[in-house]
PDB file of C-alpha atoms in Angstrom:
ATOM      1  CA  UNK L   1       0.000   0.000   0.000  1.00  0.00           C
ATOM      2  CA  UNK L   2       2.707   2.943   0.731  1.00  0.00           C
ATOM      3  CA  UNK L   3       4.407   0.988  -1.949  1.00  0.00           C
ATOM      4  CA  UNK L   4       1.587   2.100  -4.416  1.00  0.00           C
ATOM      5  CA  UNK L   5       0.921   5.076  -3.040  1.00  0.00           C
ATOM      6  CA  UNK L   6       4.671   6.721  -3.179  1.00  0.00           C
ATOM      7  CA  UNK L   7       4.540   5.163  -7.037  1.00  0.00           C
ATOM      8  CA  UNK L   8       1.265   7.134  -7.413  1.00  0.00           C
ATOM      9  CA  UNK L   9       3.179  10.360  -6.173  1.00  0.00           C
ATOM     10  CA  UNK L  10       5.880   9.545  -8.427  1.00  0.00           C
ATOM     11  CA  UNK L  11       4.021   9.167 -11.486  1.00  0.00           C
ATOM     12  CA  UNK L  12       1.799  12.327 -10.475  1.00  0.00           C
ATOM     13  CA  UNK L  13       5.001  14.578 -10.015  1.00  0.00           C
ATOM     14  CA  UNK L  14       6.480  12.875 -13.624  1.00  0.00           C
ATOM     15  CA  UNK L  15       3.404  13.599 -15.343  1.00  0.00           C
ATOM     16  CA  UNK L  16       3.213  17.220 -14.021  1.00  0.00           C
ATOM     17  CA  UNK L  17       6.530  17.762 -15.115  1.00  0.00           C
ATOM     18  CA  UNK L  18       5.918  17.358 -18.978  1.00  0.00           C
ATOM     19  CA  UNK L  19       2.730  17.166 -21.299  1.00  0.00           C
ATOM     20  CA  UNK L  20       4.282  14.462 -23.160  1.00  0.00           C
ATOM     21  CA  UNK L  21       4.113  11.951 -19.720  1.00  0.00           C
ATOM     22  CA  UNK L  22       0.384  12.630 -18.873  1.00  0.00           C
ATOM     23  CA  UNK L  23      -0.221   9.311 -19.135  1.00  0.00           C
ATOM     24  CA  UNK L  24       1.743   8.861 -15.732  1.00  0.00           C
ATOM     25  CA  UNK L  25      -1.131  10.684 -14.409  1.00  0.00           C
ATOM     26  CA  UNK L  26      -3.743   7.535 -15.175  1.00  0.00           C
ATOM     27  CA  UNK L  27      -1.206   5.475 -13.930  1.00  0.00           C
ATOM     28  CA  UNK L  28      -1.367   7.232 -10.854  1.00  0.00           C
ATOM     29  CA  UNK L  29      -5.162   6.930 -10.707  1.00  0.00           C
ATOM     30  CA  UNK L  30      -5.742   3.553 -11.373  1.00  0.00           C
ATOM     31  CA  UNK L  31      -3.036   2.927  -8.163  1.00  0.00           C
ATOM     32  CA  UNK L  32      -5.668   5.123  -6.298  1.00  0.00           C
ATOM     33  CA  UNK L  33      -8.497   3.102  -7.412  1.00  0.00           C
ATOM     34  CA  UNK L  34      -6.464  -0.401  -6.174  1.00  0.00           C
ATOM     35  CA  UNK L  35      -5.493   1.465  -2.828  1.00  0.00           C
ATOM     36  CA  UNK L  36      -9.027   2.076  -1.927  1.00  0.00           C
ATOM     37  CA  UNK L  37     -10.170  -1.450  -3.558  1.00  0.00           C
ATOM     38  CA  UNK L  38      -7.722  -3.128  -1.332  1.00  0.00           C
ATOM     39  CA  UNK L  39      -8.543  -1.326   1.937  1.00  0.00           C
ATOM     40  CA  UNK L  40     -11.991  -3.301   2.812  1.00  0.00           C
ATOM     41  CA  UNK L  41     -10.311  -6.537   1.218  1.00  0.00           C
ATOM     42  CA  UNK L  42      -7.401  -5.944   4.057  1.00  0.00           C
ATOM     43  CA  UNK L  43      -9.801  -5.095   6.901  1.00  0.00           C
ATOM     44  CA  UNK L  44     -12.161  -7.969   5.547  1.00  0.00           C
ATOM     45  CA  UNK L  45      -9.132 -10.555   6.706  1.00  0.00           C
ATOM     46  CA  UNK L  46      -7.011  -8.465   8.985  1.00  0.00           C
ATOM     47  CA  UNK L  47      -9.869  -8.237  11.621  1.00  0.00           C
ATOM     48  CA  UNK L  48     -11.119 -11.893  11.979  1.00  0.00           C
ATOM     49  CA  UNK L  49      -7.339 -12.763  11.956  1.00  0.00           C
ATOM     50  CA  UNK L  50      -6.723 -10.387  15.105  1.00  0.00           C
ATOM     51  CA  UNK L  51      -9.877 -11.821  16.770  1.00  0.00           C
ATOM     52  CA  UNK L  52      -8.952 -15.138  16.450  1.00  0.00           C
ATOM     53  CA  UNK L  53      -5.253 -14.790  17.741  1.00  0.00           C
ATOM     54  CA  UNK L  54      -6.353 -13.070  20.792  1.00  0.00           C
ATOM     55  CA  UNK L  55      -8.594 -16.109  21.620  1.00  0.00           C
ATOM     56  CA  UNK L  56      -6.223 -18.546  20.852  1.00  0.00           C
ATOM     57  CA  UNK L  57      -3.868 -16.395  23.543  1.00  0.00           C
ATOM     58  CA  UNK L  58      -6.920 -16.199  26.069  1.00  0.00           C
ATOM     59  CA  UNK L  59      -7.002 -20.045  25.717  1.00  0.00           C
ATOM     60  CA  UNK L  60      -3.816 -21.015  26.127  1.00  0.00           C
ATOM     61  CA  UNK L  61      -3.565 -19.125  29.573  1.00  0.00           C
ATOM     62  CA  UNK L  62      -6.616 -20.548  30.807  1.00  0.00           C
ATOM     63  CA  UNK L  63      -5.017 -23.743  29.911  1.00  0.00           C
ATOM     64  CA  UNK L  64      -2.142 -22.756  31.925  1.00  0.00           C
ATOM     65  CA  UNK L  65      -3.847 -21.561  35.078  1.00  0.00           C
ATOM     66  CA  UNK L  66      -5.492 -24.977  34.561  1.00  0.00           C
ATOM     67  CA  UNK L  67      -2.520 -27.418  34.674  1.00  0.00           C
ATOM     68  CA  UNK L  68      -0.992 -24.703  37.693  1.00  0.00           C
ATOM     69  CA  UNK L  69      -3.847 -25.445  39.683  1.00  0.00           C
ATOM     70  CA  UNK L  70      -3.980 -29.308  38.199  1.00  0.00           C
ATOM     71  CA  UNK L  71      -0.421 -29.598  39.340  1.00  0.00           C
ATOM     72  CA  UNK L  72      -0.914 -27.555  42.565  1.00  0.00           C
ATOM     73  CA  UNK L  73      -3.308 -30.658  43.702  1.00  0.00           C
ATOM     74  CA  UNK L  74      -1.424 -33.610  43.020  1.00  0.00           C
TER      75      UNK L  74
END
């Protein structure tokens, strides 16, 4: 993504520079249009992943306060 979007400033500043680049300019669009297309698709699988970690975590010390106190009674 800041990949893209320092291209995007690249090709905007190129295509300002002459009239003969302008086509940098659509270049630097259609990296605009794929930034915001890929935003939703990234929040879409960033947020369940972050979710499911931080149950996994919650799990796993449950399971350890479990075998403390298992171990404590033996």
């Amino acid at each position: 993504m800041v990949a893209a979007f320092v291209a995007s400033v690249v090709f905007l500043m190129k295509a300002d520079a002459d009239v003969d680049d302008a086509a940098y300019g659509y270049l630097a669009l259609f990296l605009w249009i794929g930034i915001a297309a890929a935003i939703p698709v990234l929040l879409a699988l960033g947020i369940p992943a972050i979710v499911m970690t931080r149950r996994v975590r919650q799990q796993e010390r449950r399971d350890a306060v479990y075998r403390g106190l298992e171990a404590g009674e033996q």
